[in-house]
JSON list of C-alpha atoms in Angstrom, two decimals:
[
{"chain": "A", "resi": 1, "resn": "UNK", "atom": "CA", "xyz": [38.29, -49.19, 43.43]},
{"chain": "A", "resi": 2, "resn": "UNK", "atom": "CA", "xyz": [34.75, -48.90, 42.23]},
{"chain": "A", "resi": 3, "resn": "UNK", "atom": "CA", "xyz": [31.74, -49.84, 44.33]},
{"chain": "A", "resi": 4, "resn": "UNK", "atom": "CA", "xyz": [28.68, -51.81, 42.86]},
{"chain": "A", "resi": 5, "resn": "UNK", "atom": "CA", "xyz": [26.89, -48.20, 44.20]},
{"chain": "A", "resi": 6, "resn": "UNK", "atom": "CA", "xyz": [28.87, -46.60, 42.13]},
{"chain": "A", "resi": 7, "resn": "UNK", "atom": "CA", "xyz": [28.30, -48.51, 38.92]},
{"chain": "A", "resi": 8, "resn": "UNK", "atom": "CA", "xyz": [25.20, -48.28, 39.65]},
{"chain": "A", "resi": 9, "resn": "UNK", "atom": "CA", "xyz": [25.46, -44.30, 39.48]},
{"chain": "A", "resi": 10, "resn": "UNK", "atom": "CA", "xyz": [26.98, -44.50, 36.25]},
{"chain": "A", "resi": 11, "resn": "UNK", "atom": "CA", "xyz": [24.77, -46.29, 34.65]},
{"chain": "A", "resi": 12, "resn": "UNK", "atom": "CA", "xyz": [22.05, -44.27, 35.76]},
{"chain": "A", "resi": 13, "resn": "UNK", "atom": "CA", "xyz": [23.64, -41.42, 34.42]},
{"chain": "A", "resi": 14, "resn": "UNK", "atom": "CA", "xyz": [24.27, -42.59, 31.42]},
{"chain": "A", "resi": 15, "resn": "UNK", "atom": "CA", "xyz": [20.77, -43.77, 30.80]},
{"chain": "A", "resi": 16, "resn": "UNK", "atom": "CA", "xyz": [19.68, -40.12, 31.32]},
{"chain": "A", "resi": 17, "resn": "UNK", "atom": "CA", "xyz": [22.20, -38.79, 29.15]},
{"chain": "A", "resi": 18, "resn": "UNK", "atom": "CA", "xyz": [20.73, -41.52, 25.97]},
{"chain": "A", "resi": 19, "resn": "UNK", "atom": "CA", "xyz": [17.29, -40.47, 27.28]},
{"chain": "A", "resi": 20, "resn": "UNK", "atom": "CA", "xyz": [18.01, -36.74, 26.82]},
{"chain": "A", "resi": 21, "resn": "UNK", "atom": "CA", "xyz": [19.83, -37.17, 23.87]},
{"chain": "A", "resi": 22, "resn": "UNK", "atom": "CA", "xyz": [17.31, -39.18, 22.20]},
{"chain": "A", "resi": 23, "resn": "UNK", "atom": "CA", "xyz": [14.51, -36.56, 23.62]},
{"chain": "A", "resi": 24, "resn": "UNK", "atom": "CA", "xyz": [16.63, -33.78, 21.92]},
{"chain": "A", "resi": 25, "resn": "UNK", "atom": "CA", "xyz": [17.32, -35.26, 18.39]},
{"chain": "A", "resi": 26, "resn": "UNK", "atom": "CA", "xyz": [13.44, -36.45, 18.13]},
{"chain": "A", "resi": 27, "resn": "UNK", "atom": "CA", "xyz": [12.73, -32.47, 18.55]},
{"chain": "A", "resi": 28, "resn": "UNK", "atom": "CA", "xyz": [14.71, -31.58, 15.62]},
{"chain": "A", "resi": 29, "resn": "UNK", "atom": "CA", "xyz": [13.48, -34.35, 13.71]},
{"chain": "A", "resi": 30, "resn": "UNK", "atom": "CA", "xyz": [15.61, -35.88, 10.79]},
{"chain": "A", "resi": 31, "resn": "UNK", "atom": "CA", "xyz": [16.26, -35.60, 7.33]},
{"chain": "A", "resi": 32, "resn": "UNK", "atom": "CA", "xyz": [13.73, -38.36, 5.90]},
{"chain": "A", "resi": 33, "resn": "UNK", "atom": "CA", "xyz": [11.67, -35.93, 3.79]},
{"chain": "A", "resi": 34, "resn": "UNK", "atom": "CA", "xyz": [9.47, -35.44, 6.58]},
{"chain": "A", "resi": 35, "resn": "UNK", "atom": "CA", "xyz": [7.63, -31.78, 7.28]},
{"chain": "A", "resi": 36, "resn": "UNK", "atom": "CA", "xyz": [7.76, -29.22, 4.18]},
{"chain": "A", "resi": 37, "resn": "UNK", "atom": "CA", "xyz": [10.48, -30.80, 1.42]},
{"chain": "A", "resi": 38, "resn": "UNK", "atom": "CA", "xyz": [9.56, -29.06, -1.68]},
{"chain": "A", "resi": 39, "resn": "UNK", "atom": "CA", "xyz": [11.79, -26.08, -2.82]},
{"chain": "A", "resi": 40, "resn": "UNK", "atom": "CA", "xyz": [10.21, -22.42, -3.83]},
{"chain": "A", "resi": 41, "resn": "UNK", "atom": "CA", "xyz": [13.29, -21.98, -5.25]},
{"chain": "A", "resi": 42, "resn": "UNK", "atom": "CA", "xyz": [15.38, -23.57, -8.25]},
{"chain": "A", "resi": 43, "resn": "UNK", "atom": "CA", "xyz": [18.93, -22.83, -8.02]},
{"chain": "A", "resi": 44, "resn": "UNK", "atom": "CA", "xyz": [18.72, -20.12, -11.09]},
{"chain": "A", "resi": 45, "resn": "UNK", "atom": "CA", "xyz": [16.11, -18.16, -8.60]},
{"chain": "A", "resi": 46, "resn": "UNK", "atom": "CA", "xyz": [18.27, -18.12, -5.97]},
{"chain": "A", "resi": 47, "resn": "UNK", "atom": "CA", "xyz": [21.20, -17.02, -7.88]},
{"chain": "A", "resi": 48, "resn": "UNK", "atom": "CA", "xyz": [19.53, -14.46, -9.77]},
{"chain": "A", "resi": 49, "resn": "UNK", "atom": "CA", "xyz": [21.13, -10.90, -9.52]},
{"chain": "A", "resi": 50, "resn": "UNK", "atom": "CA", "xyz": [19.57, -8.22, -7.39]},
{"chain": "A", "resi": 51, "resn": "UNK", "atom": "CA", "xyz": [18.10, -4.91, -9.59]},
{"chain": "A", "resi": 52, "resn": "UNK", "atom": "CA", "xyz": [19.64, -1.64, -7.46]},
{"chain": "A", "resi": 53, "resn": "UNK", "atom": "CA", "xyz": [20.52, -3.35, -4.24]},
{"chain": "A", "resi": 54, "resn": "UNK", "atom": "CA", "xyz": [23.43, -1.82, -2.24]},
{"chain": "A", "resi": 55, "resn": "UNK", "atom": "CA", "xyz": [26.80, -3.62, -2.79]},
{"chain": "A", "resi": 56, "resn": "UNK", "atom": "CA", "xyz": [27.02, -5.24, -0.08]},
{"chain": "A", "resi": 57, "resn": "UNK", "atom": "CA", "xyz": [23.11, -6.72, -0.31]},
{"chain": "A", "resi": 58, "resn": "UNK", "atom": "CA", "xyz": [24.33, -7.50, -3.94]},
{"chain": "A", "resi": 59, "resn": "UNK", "atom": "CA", "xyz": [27.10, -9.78, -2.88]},
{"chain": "A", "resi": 60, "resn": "UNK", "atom": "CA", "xyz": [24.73, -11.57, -0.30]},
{"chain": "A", "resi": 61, "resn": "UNK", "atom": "CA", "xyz": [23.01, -12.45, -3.63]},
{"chain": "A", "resi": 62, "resn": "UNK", "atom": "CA", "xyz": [26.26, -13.55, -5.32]},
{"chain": "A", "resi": 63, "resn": "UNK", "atom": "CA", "xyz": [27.02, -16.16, -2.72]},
{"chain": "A", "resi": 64, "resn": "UNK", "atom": "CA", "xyz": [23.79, -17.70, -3.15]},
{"chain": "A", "resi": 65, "resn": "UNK", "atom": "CA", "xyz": [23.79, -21.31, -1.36]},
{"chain": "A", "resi": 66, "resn": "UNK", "atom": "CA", "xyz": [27.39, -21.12, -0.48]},
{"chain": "A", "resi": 67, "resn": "UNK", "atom": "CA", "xyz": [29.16, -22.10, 2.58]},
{"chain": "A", "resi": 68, "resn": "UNK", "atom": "CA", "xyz": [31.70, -19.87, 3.60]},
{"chain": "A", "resi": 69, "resn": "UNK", "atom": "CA", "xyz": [34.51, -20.68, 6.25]},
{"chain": "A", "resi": 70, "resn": "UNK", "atom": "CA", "xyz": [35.96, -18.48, 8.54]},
{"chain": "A", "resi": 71, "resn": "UNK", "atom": "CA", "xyz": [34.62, -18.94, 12.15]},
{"chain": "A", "resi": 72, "resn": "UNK", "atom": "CA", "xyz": [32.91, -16.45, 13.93]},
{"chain": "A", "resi": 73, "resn": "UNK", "atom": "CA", "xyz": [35.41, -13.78, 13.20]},
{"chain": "A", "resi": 74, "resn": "UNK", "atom": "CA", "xyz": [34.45, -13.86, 9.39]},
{"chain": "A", "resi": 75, "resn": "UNK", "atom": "CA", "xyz": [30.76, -14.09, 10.66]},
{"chain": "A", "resi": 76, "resn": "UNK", "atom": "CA", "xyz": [31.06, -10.32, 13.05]},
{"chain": "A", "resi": 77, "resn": "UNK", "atom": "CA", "xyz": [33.21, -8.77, 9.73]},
{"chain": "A", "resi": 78, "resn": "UNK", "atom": "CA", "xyz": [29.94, -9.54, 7.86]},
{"chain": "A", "resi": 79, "resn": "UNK", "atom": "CA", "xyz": [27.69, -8.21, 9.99]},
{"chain": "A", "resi": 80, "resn": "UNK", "atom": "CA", "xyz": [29.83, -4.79, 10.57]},
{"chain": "A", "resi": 81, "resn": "UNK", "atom": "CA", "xyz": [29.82, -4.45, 6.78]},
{"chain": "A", "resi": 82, "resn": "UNK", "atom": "CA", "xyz": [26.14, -4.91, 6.61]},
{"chain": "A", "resi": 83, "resn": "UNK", "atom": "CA", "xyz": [25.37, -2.43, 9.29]},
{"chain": "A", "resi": 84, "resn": "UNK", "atom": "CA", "xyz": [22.90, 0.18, 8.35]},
{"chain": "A", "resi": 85, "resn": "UNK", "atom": "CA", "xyz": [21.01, -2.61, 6.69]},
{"chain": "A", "resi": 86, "resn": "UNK", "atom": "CA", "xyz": [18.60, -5.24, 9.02]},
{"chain": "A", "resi": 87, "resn": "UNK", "atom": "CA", "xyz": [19.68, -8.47, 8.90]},
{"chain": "A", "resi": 88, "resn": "UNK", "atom": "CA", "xyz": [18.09, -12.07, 9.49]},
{"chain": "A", "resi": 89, "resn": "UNK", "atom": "CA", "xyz": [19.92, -14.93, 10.33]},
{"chain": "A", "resi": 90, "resn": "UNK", "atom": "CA", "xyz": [19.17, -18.61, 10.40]},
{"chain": "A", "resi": 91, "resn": "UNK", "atom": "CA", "xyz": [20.71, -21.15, 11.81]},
{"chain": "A", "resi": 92, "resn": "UNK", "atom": "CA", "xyz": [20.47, -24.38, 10.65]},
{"chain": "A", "resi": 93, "resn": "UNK", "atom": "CA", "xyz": [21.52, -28.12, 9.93]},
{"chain": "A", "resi": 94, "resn": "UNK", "atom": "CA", "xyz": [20.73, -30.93, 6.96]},
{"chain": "A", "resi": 95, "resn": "UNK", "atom": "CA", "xyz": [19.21, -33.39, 10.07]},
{"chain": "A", "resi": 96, "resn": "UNK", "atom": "CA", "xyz": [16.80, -30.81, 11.33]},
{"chain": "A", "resi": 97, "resn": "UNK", "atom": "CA", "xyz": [13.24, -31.65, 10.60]},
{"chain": "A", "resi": 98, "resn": "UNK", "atom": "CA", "xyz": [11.94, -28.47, 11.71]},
{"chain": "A", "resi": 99, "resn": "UNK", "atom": "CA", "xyz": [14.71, -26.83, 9.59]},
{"chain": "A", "resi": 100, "resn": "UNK", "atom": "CA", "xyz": [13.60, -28.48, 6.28]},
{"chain": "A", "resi": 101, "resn": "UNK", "atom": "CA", "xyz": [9.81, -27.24, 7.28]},
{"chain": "A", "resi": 102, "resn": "UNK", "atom": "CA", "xyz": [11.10, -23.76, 7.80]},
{"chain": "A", "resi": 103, "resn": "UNK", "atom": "CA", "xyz": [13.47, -23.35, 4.34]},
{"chain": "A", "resi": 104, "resn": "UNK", "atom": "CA", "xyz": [10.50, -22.31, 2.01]},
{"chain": "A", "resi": 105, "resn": "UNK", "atom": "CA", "xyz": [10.14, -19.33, 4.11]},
{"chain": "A", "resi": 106, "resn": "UNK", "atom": "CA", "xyz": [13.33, -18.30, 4.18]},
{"chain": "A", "resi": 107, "resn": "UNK", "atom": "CA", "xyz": [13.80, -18.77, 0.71]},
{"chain": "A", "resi": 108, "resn": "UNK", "atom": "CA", "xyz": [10.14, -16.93, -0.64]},
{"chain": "A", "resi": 109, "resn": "UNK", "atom": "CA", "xyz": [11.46, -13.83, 2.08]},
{"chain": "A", "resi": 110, "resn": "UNK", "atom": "CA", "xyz": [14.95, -13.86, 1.35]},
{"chain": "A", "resi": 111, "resn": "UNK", "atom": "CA", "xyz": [13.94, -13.47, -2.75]},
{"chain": "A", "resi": 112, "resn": "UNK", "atom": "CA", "xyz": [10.78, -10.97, -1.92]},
{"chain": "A", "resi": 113, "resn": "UNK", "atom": "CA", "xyz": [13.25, -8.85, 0.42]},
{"chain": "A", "resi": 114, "resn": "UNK", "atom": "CA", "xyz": [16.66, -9.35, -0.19]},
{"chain": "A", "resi": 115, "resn": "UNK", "atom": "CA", "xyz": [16.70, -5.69, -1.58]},
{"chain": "A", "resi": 116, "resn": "UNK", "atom": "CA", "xyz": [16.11, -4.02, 1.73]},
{"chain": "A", "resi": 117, "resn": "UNK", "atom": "CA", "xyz": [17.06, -6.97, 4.06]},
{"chain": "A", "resi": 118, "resn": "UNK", "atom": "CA", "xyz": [19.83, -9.15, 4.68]},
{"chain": "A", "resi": 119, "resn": "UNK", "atom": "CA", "xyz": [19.73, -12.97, 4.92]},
{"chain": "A", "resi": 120, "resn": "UNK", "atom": "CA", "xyz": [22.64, -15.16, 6.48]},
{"chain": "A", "resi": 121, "resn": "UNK", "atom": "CA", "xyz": [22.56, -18.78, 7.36]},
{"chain": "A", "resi": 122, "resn": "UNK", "atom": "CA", "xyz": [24.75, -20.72, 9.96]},
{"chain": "A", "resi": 123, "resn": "UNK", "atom": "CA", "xyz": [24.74, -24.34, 9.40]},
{"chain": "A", "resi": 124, "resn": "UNK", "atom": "CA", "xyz": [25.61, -25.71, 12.65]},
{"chain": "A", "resi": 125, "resn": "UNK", "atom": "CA", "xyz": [26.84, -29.46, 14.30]},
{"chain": "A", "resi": 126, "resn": "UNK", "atom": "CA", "xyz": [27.19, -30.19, 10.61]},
{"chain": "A", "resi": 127, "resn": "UNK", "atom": "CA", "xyz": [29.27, -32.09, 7.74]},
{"chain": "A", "resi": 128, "resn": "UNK", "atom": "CA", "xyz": [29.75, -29.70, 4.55]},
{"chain": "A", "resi": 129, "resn": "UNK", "atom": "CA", "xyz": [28.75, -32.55, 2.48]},
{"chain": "A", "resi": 130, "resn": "UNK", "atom": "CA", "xyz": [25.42, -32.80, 4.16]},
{"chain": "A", "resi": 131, "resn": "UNK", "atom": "CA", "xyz": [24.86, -29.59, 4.27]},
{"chain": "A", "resi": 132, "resn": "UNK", "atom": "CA", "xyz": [25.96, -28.96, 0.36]},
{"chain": "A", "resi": 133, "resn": "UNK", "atom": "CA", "xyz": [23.11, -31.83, -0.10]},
{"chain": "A", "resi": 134, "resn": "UNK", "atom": "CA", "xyz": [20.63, -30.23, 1.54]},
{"chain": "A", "resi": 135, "resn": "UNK", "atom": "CA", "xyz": [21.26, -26.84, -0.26]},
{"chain": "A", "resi": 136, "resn": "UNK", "atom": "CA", "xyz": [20.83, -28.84, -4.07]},
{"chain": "A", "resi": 137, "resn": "UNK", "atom": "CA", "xyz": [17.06, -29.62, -2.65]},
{"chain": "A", "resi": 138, "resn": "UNK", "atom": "CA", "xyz": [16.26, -26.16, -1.07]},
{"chain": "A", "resi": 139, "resn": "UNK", "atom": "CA", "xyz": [18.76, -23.73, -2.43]},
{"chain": "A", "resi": 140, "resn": "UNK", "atom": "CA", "xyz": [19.13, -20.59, -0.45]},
{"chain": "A", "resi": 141, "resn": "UNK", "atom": "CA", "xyz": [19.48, -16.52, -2.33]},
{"chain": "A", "resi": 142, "resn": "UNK", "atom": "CA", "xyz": [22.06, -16.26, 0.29]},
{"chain": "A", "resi": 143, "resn": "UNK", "atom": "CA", "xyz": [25.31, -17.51, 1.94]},
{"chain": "A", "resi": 144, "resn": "UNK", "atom": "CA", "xyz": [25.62, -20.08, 5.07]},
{"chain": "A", "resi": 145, "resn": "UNK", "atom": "CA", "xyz": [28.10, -19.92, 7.06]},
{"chain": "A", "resi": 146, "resn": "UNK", "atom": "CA", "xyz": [30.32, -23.43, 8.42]},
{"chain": "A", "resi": 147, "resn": "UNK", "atom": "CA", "xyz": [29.46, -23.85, 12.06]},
{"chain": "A", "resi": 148, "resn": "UNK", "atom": "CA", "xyz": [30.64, -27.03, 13.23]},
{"chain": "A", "resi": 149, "resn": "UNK", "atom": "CA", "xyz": [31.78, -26.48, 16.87]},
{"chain": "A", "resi": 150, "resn": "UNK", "atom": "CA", "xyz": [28.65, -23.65, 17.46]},
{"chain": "A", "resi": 151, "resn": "UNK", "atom": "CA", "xyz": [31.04, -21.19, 18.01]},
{"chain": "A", "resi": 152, "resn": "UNK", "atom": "CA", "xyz": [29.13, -18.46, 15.27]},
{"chain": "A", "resi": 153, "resn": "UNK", "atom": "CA", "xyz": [25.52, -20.09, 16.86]},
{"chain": "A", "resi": 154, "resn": "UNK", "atom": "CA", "xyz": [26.86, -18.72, 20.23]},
{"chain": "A", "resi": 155, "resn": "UNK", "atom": "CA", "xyz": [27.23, -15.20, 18.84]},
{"chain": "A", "resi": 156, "resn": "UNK", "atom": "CA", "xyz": [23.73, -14.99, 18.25]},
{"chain": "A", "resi": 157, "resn": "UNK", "atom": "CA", "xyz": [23.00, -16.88, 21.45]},
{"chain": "A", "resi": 158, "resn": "UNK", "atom": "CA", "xyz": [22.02, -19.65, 19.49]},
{"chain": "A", "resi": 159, "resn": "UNK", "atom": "CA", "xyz": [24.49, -22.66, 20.66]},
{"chain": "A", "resi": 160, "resn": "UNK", "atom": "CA", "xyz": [21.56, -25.28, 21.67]},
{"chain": "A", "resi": 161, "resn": "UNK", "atom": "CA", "xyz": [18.40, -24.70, 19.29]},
{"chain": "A", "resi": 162, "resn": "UNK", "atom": "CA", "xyz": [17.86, -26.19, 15.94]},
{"chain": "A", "resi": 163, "resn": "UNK", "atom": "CA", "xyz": [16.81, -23.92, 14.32]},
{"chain": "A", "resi": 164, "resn": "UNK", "atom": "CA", "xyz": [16.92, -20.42, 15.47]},
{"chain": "A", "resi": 165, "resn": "UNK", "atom": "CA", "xyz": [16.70, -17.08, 13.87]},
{"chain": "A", "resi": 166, "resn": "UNK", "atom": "CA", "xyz": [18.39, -13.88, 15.46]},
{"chain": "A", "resi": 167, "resn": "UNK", "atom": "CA", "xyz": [17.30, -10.50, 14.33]},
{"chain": "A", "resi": 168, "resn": "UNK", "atom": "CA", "xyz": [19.76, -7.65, 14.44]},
{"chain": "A", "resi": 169, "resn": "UNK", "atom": "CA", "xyz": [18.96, -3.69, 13.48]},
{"chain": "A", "resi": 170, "resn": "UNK", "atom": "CA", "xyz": [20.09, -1.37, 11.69]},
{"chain": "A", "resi": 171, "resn": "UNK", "atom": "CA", "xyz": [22.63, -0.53, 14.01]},
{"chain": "A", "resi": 172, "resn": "UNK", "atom": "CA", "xyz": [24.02, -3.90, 14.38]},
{"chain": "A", "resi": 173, "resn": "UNK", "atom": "CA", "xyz": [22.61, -4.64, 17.45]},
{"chain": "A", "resi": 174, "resn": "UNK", "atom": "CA", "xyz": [20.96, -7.93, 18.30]},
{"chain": "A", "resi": 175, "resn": "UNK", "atom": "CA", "xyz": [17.87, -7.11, 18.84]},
{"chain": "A", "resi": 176, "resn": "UNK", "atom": "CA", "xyz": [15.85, -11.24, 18.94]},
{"chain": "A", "resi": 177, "resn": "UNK", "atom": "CA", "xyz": [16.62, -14.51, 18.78]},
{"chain": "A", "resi": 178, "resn": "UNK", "atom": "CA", "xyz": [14.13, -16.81, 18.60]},
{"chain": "A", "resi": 179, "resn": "UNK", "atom": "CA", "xyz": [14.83, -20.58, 19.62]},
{"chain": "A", "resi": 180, "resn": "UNK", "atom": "CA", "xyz": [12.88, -23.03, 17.27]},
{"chain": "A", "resi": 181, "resn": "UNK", "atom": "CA", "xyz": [11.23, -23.03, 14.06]},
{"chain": "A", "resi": 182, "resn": "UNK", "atom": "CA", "xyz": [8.18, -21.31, 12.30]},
{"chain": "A", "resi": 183, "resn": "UNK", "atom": "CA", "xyz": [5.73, -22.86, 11.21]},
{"chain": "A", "resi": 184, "resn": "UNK", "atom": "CA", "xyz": [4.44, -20.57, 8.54]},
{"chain": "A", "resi": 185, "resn": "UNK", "atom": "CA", "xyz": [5.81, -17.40, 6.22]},
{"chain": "A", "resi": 186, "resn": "UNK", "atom": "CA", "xyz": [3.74, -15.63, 7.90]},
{"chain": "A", "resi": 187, "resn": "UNK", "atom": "CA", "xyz": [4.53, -15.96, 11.35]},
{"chain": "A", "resi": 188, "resn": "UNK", "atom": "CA", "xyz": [8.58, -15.17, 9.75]},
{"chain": "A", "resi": 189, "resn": "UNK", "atom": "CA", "xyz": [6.89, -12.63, 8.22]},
{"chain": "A", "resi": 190, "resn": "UNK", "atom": "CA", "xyz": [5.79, -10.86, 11.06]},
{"chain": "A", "resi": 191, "resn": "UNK", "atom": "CA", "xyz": [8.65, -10.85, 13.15]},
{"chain": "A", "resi": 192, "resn": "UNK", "atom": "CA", "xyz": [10.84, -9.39, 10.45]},
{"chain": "A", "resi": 193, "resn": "UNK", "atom": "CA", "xyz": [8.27, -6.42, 11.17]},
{"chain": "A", "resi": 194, "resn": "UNK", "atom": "CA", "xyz": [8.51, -6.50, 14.73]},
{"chain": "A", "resi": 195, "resn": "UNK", "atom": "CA", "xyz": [12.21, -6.98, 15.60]},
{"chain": "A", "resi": 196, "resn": "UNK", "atom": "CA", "xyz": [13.45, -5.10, 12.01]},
{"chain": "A", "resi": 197, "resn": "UNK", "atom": "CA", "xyz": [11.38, -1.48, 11.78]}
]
């Protein structure tokens, strides 16, 4: 049997749980055009064909806005094929505010760089139809992959921000993550030179 204290309890606990839920999803913002919606990319930019990339940078380029399944398992095969080469990884989701704000970078980089660097994204805590949505406006130069339980997100220790970006080297080692967005190229920019030499 349940004691008024204990309703009380519950309901107290369930208020903080709406409050911190509410708290968390005002961070990330929403999808209502707010923060940085216009596209540096059309969808024939992103898709165009890398000039003397590796192989493996080349098929990056060939998956251009996709969403590939797979898990987390598919996620590590990708990265052990890329090593040798840095790689940059997003993770992100249609409802994100701060992730919409963010997208121009990774696009302008991604094109500018894509020779010498790798780009993936995770879209995370998402539907693929939201997220296929969000790619028409701001198409990527490179492949996202399907997060939905934050399994992949946790690989890059990852599993709670929106967005994040982990860095790994050459060697395959992750080397950064950082939890939230940028807020210009530049700042991006300049941590592909720190965390990628």
């Amino acid at each position: 049997m349940t004691s008024v204290l204990d309703h009380r309890r519950i309901q107290a606990l369930v208020a903080a749980a709406t409050l911190a839920a509410a708290v968390a999803l005002g961070a990330c913002g929403s999808d209502d055009g707010a923060g940085n919606p216009d596209s540096e990319l059309s969808p024939e930019q992103a898709a165009e064909p890398l000039e003397g990339a590796s192989p493996e940078l080349a098929a990056i380029r060939d998956q251009a806005s996709q969403l590939l399944d797979g898990g987390p398992e598919a996620f590590e095969a990708r990265l052990a094929e890329l090593r040798g080469t840095p790689v940059v990884v997003n993770k992100w989701a249609s409802w994100c505010g701060p992730c919409r704000l963010e997208f121009p970078f990774f696009q302008s980089l991604a094109a500018k760089r894509g020779g010498e660097i790798a780009f993936l994204g995770i879209v995370s805590e998402d539907s693929e139809d939201a997220a296929r949505t969000f790619l028409g406006q701001l198409p990527l130069p490179y492949p996202s992959y399907l997060d939905s339980d934050s399994r992949i997100a946790a690989v890059i220790k990852a599993a709670r921000a929106f967005p994040a970006t982990a860095f790994y080297d050459r060697g395959g080692e992750l080397v950064y993550t950082r939890q939230g967005g940028y807020q210009t190229e530049a700042d991006l920019a300049a941590d592909i030179r720190r965390y990628l030499r």
